[in-house]
XYZ file of C-alpha atoms in Angstrom:
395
model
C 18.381 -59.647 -25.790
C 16.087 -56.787 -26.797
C 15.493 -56.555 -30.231
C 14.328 -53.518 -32.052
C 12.931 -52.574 -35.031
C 14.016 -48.423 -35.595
C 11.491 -46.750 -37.921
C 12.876 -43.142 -39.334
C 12.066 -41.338 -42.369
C 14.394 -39.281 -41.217
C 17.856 -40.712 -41.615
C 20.878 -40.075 -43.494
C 21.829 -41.616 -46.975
C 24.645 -41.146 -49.617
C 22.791 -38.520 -51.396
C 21.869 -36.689 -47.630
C 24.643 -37.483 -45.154
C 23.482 -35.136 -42.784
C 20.015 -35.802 -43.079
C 18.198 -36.942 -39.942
C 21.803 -37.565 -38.804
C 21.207 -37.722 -34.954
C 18.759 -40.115 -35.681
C 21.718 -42.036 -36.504
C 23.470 -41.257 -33.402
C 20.854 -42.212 -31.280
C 20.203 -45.338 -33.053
C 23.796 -46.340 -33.275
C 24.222 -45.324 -29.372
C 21.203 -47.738 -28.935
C 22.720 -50.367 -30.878
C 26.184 -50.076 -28.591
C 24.412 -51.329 -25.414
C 24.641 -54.555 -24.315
C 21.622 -56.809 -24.365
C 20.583 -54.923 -27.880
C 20.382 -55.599 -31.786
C 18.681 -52.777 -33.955
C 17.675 -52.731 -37.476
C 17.109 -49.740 -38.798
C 14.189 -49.472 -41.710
C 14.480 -45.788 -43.262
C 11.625 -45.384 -45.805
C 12.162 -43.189 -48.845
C 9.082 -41.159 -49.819
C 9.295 -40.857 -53.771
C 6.772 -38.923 -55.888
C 4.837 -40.666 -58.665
C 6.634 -41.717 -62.171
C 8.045 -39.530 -64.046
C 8.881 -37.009 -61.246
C 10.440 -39.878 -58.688
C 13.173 -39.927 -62.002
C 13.727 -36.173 -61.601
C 16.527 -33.968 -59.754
C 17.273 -35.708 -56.487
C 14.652 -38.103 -56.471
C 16.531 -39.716 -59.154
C 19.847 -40.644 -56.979
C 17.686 -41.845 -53.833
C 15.810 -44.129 -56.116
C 18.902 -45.907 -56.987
C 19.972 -46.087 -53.326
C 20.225 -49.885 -52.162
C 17.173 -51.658 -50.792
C 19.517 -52.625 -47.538
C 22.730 -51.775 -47.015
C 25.262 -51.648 -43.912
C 25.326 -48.187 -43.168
C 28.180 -46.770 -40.228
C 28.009 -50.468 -38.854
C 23.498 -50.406 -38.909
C 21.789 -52.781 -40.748
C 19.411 -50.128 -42.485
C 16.699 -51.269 -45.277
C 15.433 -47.888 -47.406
C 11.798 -49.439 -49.047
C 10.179 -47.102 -51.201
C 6.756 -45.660 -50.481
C 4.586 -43.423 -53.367
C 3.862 -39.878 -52.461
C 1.562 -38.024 -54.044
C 1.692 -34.408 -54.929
C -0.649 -32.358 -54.139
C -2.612 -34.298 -51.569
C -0.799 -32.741 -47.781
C 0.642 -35.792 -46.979
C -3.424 -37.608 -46.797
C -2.525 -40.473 -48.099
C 1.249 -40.630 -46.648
C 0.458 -43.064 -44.172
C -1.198 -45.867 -46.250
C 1.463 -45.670 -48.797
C 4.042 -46.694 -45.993
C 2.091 -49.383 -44.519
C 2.003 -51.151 -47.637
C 5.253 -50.341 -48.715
C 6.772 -51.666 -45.015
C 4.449 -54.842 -44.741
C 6.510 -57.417 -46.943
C 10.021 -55.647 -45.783
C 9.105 -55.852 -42.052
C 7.609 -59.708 -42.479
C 11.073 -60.423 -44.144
C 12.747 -58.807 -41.033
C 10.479 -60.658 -38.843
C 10.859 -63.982 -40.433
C 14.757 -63.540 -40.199
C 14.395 -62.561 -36.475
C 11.559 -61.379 -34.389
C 11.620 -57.984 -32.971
C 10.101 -57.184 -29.836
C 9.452 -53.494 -30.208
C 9.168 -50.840 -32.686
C 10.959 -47.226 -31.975
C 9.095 -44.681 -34.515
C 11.721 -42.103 -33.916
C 9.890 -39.302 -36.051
C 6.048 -38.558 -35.379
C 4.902 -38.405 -39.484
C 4.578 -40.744 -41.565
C 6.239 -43.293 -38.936
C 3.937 -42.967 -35.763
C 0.285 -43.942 -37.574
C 2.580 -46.623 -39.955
C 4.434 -48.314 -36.700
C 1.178 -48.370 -34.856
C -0.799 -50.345 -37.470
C 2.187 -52.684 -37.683
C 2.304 -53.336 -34.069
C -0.687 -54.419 -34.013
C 0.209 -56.929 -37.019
C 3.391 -58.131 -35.197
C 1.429 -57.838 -32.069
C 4.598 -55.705 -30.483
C 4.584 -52.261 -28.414
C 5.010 -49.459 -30.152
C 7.475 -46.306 -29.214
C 6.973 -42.890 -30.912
C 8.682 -39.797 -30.582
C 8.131 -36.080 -31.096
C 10.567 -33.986 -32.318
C 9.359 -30.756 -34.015
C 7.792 -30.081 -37.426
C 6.410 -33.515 -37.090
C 3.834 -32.222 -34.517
C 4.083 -28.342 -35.139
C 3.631 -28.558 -38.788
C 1.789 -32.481 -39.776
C -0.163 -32.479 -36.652
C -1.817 -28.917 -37.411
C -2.626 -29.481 -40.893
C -5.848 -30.295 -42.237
C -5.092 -33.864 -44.154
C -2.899 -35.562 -41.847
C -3.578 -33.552 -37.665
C -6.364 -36.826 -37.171
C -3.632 -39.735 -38.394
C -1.187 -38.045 -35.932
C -3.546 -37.353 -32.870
C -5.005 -41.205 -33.508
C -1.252 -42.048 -33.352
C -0.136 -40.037 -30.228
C -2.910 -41.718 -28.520
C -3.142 -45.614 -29.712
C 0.660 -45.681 -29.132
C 2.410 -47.578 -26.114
C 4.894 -45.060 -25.313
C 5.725 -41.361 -26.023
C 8.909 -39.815 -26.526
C 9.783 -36.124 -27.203
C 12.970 -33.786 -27.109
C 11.634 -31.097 -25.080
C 8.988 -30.659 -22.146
C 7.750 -27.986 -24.692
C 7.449 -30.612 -27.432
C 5.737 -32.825 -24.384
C 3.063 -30.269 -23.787
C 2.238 -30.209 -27.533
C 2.363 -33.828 -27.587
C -0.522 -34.217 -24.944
C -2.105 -30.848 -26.558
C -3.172 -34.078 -29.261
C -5.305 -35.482 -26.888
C -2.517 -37.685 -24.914
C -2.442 -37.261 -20.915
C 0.976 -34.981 -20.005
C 2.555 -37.288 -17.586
C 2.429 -40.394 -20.276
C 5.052 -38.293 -22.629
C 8.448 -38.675 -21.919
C 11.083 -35.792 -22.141
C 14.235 -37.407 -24.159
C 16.784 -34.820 -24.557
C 19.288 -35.270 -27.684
C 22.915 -36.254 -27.447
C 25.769 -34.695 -28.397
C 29.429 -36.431 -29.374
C 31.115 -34.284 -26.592
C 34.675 -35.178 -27.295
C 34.034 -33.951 -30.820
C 32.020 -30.690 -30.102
C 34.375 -29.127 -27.358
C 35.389 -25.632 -27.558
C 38.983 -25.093 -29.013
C 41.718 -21.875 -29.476
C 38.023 -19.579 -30.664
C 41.402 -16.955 -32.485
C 42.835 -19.523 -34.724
C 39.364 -20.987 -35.851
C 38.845 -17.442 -37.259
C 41.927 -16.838 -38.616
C 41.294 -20.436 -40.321
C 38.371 -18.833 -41.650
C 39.462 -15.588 -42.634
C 37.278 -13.749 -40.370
C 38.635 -11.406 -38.039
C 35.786 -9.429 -34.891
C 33.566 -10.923 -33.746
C 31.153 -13.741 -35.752
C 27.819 -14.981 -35.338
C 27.213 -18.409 -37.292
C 23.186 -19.061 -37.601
C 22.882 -22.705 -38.132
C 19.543 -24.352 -39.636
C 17.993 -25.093 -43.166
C 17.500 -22.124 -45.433
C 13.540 -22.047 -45.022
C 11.199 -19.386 -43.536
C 10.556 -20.828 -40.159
C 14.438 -20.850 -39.015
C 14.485 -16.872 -38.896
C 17.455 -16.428 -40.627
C 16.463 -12.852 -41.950
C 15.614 -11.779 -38.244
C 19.325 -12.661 -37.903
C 20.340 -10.975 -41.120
C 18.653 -8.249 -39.662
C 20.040 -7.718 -36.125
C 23.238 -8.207 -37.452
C 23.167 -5.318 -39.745
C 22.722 -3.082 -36.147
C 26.014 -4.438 -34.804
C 28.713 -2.672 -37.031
C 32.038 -5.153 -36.921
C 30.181 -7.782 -36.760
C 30.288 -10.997 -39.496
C 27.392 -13.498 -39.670
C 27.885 -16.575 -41.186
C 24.734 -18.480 -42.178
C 25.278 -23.062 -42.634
C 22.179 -24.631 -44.571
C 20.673 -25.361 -47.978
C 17.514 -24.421 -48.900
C 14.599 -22.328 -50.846
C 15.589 -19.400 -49.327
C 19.279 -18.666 -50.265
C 18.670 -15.850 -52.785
C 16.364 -13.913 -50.806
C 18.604 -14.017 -47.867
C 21.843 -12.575 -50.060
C 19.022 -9.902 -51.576
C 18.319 -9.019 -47.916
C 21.778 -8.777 -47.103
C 22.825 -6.566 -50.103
C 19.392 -3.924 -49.799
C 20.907 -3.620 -45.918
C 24.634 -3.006 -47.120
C 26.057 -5.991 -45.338
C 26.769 -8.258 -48.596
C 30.534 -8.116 -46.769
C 29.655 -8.965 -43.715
C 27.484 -11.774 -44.535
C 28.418 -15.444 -45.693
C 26.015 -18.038 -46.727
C 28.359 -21.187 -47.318
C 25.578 -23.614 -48.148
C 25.749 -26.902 -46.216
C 28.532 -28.446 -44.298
C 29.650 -31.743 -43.865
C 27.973 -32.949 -40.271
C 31.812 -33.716 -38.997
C 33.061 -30.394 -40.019
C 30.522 -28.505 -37.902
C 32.528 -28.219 -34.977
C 35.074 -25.944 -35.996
C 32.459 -23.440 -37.892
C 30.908 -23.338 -34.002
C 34.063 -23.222 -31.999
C 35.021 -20.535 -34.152
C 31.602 -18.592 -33.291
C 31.418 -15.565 -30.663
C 27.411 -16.299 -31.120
C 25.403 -18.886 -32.901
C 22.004 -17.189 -33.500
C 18.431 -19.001 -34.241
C 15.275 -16.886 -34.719
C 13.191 -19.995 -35.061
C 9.355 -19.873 -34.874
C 8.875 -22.718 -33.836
C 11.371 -25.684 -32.577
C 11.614 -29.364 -30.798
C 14.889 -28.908 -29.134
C 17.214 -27.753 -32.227
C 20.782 -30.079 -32.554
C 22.180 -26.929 -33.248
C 21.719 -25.148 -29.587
C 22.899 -28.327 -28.183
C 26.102 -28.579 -30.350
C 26.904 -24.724 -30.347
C 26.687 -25.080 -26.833
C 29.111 -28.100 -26.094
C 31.721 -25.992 -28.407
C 31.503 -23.258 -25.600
C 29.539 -20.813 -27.834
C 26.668 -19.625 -26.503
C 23.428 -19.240 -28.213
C 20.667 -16.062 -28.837
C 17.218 -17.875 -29.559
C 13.509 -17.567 -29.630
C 11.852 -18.727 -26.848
C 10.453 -21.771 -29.425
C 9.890 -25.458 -28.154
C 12.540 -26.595 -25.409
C 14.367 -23.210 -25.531
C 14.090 -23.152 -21.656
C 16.115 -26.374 -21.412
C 18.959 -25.512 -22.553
C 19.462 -21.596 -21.903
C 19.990 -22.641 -18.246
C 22.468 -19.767 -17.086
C 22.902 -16.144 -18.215
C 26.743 -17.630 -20.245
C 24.600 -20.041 -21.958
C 22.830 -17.206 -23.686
C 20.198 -15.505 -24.201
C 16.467 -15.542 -25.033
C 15.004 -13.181 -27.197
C 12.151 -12.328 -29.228
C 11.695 -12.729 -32.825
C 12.320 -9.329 -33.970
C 15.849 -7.315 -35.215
C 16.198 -5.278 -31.972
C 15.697 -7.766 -29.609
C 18.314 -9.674 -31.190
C 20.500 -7.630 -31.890
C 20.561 -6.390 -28.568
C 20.882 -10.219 -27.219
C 23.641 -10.808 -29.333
C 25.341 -7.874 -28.009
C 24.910 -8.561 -24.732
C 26.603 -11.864 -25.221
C 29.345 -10.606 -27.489
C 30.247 -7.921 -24.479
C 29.923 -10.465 -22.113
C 32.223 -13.053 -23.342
C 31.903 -15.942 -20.909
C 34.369 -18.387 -20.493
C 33.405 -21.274 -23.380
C 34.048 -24.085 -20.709
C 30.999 -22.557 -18.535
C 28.953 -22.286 -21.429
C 29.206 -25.751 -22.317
C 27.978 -27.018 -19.198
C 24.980 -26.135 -19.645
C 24.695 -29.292 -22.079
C 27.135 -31.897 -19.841
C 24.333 -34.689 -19.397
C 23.305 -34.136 -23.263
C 25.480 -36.984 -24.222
C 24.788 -40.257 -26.894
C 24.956 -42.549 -24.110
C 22.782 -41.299 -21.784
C 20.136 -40.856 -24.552
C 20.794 -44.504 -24.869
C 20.557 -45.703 -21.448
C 17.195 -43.628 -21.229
C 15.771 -45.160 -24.930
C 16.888 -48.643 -24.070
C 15.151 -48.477 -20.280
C 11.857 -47.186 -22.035
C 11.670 -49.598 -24.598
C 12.393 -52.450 -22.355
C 9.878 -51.373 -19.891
C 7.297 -51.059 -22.947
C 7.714 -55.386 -23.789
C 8.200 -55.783 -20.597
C 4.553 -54.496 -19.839
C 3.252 -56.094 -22.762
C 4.573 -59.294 -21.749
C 3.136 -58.872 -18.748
C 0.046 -58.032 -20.072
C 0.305 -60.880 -22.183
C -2.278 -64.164 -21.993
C -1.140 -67.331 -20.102
């Protein structure tokens, strides 16, 4: 039996069900193989008293300590952040925080490996506590981890230290993999481990009745992706307002809602553009099967869930060439890639929209991104890391 211990900061809770929710997948895809047990430990970063009792930091710090969450054992310790500081002192919070939880887990039942299944604060935390449990240690890239923590000024040494003191590498792209090694790490000791997708859920369906179901009638272009600057939704707003007929839908929360609508109504478009805040994780596939286009002007990017899902659902995508664009915009019905800028996209999207391709070729340009096979390919890397350590190993 191979027994993990799943770090995340990045996992879903009552008060964020859709947050970090294919780390979920994967881990629960993990935990489906034979010849595996996973507990999950999903730290919750907190500000300093009295802000940690303010907005929503007041409903996750009433979340349970350990729970059973979608069949996962998952324990959600608290760790002090502190405002101000860029995430310096992120890392030493955690360790302290996770020490007593994780010797609790340990005494219950040794694990033989911990998967750090977001680069920051979990890499530099789960490589100082493999060395306390003296286990191998897994980390993987997926995005703003590296592109944003592993640039900036307090925390780009803790990460690089990380990347390199760890026993194995993970990340979602070979773009990611590049930027991974870019730390300092040799290429060929970073994995690629593409996302899954729950392909009997996100399957492309009757694309006319989806939009009558939503009131739309022409074509639509959903963008999908937090309401922050680095998604490019205005680049979308944008291109959109060049393709007369044409409705955009925009799925996320974020800082950014009101300036988007202000964009939308200085270009005339208020009608022709929705912003319907977040959606339920499960509900996604019929806002993308209903899609002629799902659109992504990201600046940067691991490998977004979104392509993948859109994609499945037989809609193809128009994105940036950002992170592992290349790896999924395989064929010319998959998509297209385009610059960050109105008139490329615009002219992308129509492209695509005159094209029209058949939603069952679009979608296979994602048939091996499936839960299981990121399984199989987590659960053969992790075994091969204790199985080199054990090898290793004194006797």
């Amino acid at each position: 039996m191979l027994h993990v211990l799943t770090l995340s900061s990045l996992f879903p809770d009552a008060t964020r069900p859709n947050f970090g929710v294919f780390v979920e997948r994967q881990t629960a895809a993990l935990s489906a193989r034979p010849g595996v047990a996973v507990r999950v430990v999903a730290p919750i970063g907190l500000p300093i008293w009295p802000l940690a009792r303010a907005g929503r930091f007041r409903a996750q710090a009433t979340l349970p300590l350990r729970e059973t969450w979608h069949g996962l054992d998952v324990s959600r310790p608290r760790f002090v952040t502190l405002p101000g500081t860029g995430g310096r002192f992120h890392v030493a919070a955690l360790v302290r925080t996770l020490a007593p939880v994780l010797d609790a887990l340990w005494a219950e039942q040794r694990f033989d490996v911990i998967d750090a299944s977001f680069f920051f604060p979990d890499g530099p935390a789960a490589v100082a506590l493999g060395r306390r449990y003296g286990v191998p240690v897994s980390v993987k890239a997926r995005g703003a981890d590296i592109h944003h923590w592993g640039h900036a000024p307090a925390t780009r040494a803790q990460v690089a230290r990380a990347a390199r003191a760890a026993d194995g590498l993970l990340a979602v792209s070979d773009a990611m993999a590049d930027d991974v090694a870019a730390l300092g790490v040799a290429r060929q000791h970073v994995r690629v481990h593409h996302t899954g997708v729950d392909q009997a859920r996100f399957q492309p369906t009757d694309r006319a009745e989806a939009k009558r179901a939503l009131g739309v009638a022409g074509p639509l272009v959903l963008s999908l992706g937090a309401l922050i600057p680095r998604k490019g939704h205005g680049v979308v707003i944008d291109a959109v307002a060049r393709l007369p007929g044409v409705t955009l839908m925009i799925v996320g929360e974020g800082g950014e809602r009101d300036a988007l609508a202000a964009r939308a109504r200085r270009l005339g478009i208020a009608d022709r553009v929705r912003l319907v805040g977040g959606v339920p994780h499960h509900d996604l596939p019929a806002l993308l099967g209903a899609a002629d286009v799902m659109a992504l002007a990201s600046v940067s990017e691991g490998l977004a869930n979104a392509w993948v899902e859109a994609l499945a659902c037989g809609t193809p995508i128009v994105i940036t060439p950002a992170g592992g664009a290349h790896d999924v915009v395989t064929s010319r019905a998959a998509g297209r890639i385009a610059s960050a800028d109105a008139g490329a996209f615009a002219a992308a999207i129509g492209e695509v929209l005159a094209q029209a391709p058949d939603p069952w070729t679009v979608r296979a340009a994602v048939r091996d991104f499936t839960w299981p096979a990121n399984a199989a390919a987590l659960h053969s890397h992790l075994a091969e890391l204790v199985g080199r350590r054990n090898d290793s190993a004194p006797r």
